[in-house]
């Protein structure tokens, strides 16, 4: 049975136990920041700031440390998604609205460019490019040049993430998650790599670890696949409403989910058990996990961002973020357990790559052997041709040979069959 907590001082839920939630205690409300007069459609966290997308047409920049709005950016229409991009010398905020405008803002929150695309539903950045889902299209935009580089048509997309370098994952109404190769240089095209099937409803949220890909559906189900093999690894009836957001811990052993039913849940990937339940008292649109700070952030349809204290996910111990109350032996055992699980995952990944390398090497070796056999046959054929040419050359020399005749007086006299040579020349 999961431990259940509410954002209020005292909570009780039929699915869990009653929890006393004082300030700083596991599951209790840490901060709440009002960002919009309408509901929030998205949340992004980076560099000590939170960026929210508001249906009232504003994107808010929130100081995470003090919990207050620093700046509100005005857009043409309801903001559907927001993302942050940082390079060696530039910081950019990107917003996508319902009218199809991608707006790029600089570090002083001034608008620097606008690009007209289709209605944006989700946004992710990687390697100086922004990937925006719009209907059945994934658009790739060069952030610095502010130009559309390329597009790819896929099934209707609701969400987009980038787990590993160079691979994009999208999910939508087709109940299928697709992966695409990202753009590495000018003139390249996005190409389909793999599809992950098995969802029972439209895909609303995605999350990934080093080895797993998870998707949340409109019907409250969560499904996870192995990133390497594409095999199904986990299926959960997680929530009573749509799963709006997902997040893996750094170890990949826990999966957090936020839902329209107002609950945030933590799931143990290996067992599929819910280990923590937080009632946020609001319909959740997005979550962001900061496990080392011991907090989880959620945006909601009330227009605010809430943060909650969570257990120390690194140690796997249900405690407040900085609690020292747990015995050191428990911490040691938990760390050893996590290390063993990580080793098993890494070992399995290593074995898979080793088998791929061995298979590739064997295939190349077979090709080289075949080429060697072909060269041997060709070499033998050439030797036969050379031998035949040598014999023919010898025959011609013998035919036109000059034979010395030594007369009795000892003087050398050379004779030649001129008639034969004349006849051959005429021929």
PDB file of N, CA and C in Angstrom, residues 3 50 54 80 92 151 159 161 164 190 216 220 281 296 305 333 347 352 360 389 407:
ATOM      1  N   UNK A   3       2.233   5.020   0.553  1.00  0.00           N
ATOM      2  CA  UNK A   3       2.086   6.058   1.563  1.00  0.00           C
ATOM      3  C   UNK A   3       1.443   7.259   0.900  1.00  0.00           C
ATOM      4  N   UNK A  50      12.017  28.717 -13.233  1.00  0.00           N
ATOM      5  CA  UNK A  50      10.934  27.931 -13.798  1.00  0.00           C
ATOM      6  C   UNK A  50      10.266  28.758 -14.893  1.00  0.00           C
ATOM      7  N   UNK A  54       1.070  29.658 -20.075  1.00  0.00           N
ATOM      8  CA  UNK A  54      -0.268  29.947 -19.587  1.00  0.00           C
ATOM      9  C   UNK A  54      -1.288  30.069 -20.695  1.00  0.00           C
ATOM     10  N   UNK A  80       1.002  27.200 -25.426  1.00  0.00           N
ATOM     11  CA  UNK A  80       0.797  25.765 -25.261  1.00  0.00           C
ATOM     12  C   UNK A  80       2.035  25.038 -24.763  1.00  0.00           C
ATOM     13  N   UNK A  92      18.242  31.336 -24.317  1.00  0.00           N
ATOM     14  CA  UNK A  92      17.019  31.624 -25.053  1.00  0.00           C
ATOM     15  C   UNK A  92      15.820  30.942 -24.373  1.00  0.00           C
ATOM     16  N   UNK A 151      10.980  19.366 -41.792  1.00  0.00           N
ATOM     17  CA  UNK A 151       9.788  18.849 -41.114  1.00  0.00           C
ATOM     18  C   UNK A 151       9.616  17.385 -41.490  1.00  0.00           C
ATOM     19  N   UNK A 159       3.061  15.024 -27.742  1.00  0.00           N
ATOM     20  CA  UNK A 159       4.200  15.221 -26.866  1.00  0.00           C
ATOM     21  C   UNK A 159       5.487  14.876 -27.583  1.00  0.00           C
ATOM     22  N   UNK A 161       9.906  14.452 -26.689  1.00  0.00           N
ATOM     23  CA  UNK A 161      11.035  14.515 -25.764  1.00  0.00           C
ATOM     24  C   UNK A 161      12.291  14.067 -26.497  1.00  0.00           C
ATOM     25  N   UNK A 164      18.104  10.579 -25.493  1.00  0.00           N
ATOM     26  CA  UNK A 164      19.523  10.444 -25.758  1.00  0.00           C
ATOM     27  C   UNK A 164      19.905  11.361 -26.907  1.00  0.00           C
ATOM     28  N   UNK A 190      15.053  14.417 -40.894  1.00  0.00           N
ATOM     29  CA  UNK A 190      14.679  13.510 -39.821  1.00  0.00           C
ATOM     30  C   UNK A 190      14.148  12.218 -40.433  1.00  0.00           C
ATOM     31  N   UNK A 216       2.438   7.864 -21.001  1.00  0.00           N
ATOM     32  CA  UNK A 216       1.202   7.956 -20.241  1.00  0.00           C
ATOM     33  C   UNK A 216       0.036   8.224 -21.169  1.00  0.00           C
ATOM     34  N   UNK A 220      -5.384   6.869 -18.373  1.00  0.00           N
ATOM     35  CA  UNK A 220      -4.739   6.695 -17.075  1.00  0.00           C
ATOM     36  C   UNK A 220      -3.723   5.582 -17.010  1.00  0.00           C
ATOM     37  N   UNK A 281      -4.441  18.520  -4.855  1.00  0.00           N
ATOM     38  CA  UNK A 281      -5.699  19.281  -4.800  1.00  0.00           C
ATOM     39  C   UNK A 281      -5.946  20.100  -6.061  1.00  0.00           C
ATOM     40  N   UNK A 296       9.527  17.913  -5.856  1.00  0.00           N
ATOM     41  CA  UNK A 296       8.895  17.731  -7.148  1.00  0.00           C
ATOM     42  C   UNK A 296       7.968  18.914  -7.395  1.00  0.00           C
ATOM     43  N   UNK A 305       2.031  26.945  -9.738  1.00  0.00           N
ATOM     44  CA  UNK A 305       3.046  25.901  -9.653  1.00  0.00           C
ATOM     45  C   UNK A 305       3.259  25.569  -8.182  1.00  0.00           C
ATOM     46  N   UNK A 333      22.397  -0.403   2.858  1.00  0.00           N
ATOM     47  CA  UNK A 333      21.726  -1.495   2.161  1.00  0.00           C
ATOM     48  C   UNK A 333      21.004  -0.988   0.922  1.00  0.00           C
ATOM     49  N   UNK A 347      25.422  -4.144 -17.153  1.00  0.00           N
ATOM     50  CA  UNK A 347      25.973  -5.392 -17.680  1.00  0.00           C
ATOM     51  C   UNK A 347      25.135  -5.910 -18.840  1.00  0.00           C
ATOM     52  N   UNK A 352      24.560  -6.667 -24.624  1.00  0.00           N
ATOM     53  CA  UNK A 352      23.817  -6.430 -25.864  1.00  0.00           C
ATOM     54  C   UNK A 352      24.735  -5.772 -26.905  1.00  0.00           C
ATOM     55  N   UNK A 360      28.458  -7.955 -35.932  1.00  0.00           N
ATOM     56  CA  UNK A 360      28.949  -7.104 -37.018  1.00  0.00           C
ATOM     57  C   UNK A 360      30.321  -7.571 -37.491  1.00  0.00           C
ATOM     58  N   UNK A 389      49.220 -17.652 -72.723  1.00  0.00           N
ATOM     59  CA  UNK A 389      49.938 -16.662 -73.531  1.00  0.00           C
ATOM     60  C   UNK A 389      51.418 -17.028 -73.672  1.00  0.00           C
ATOM     61  N   UNK A 407      78.419 -25.350 -92.203  1.00  0.00           N
ATOM     62  CA  UNK A 407      78.966 -26.150 -93.328  1.00  0.00           C
ATOM     63  C   UNK A 407      80.291 -26.795 -92.944  1.00  0.00           C
TER      64      UNK A 407
END
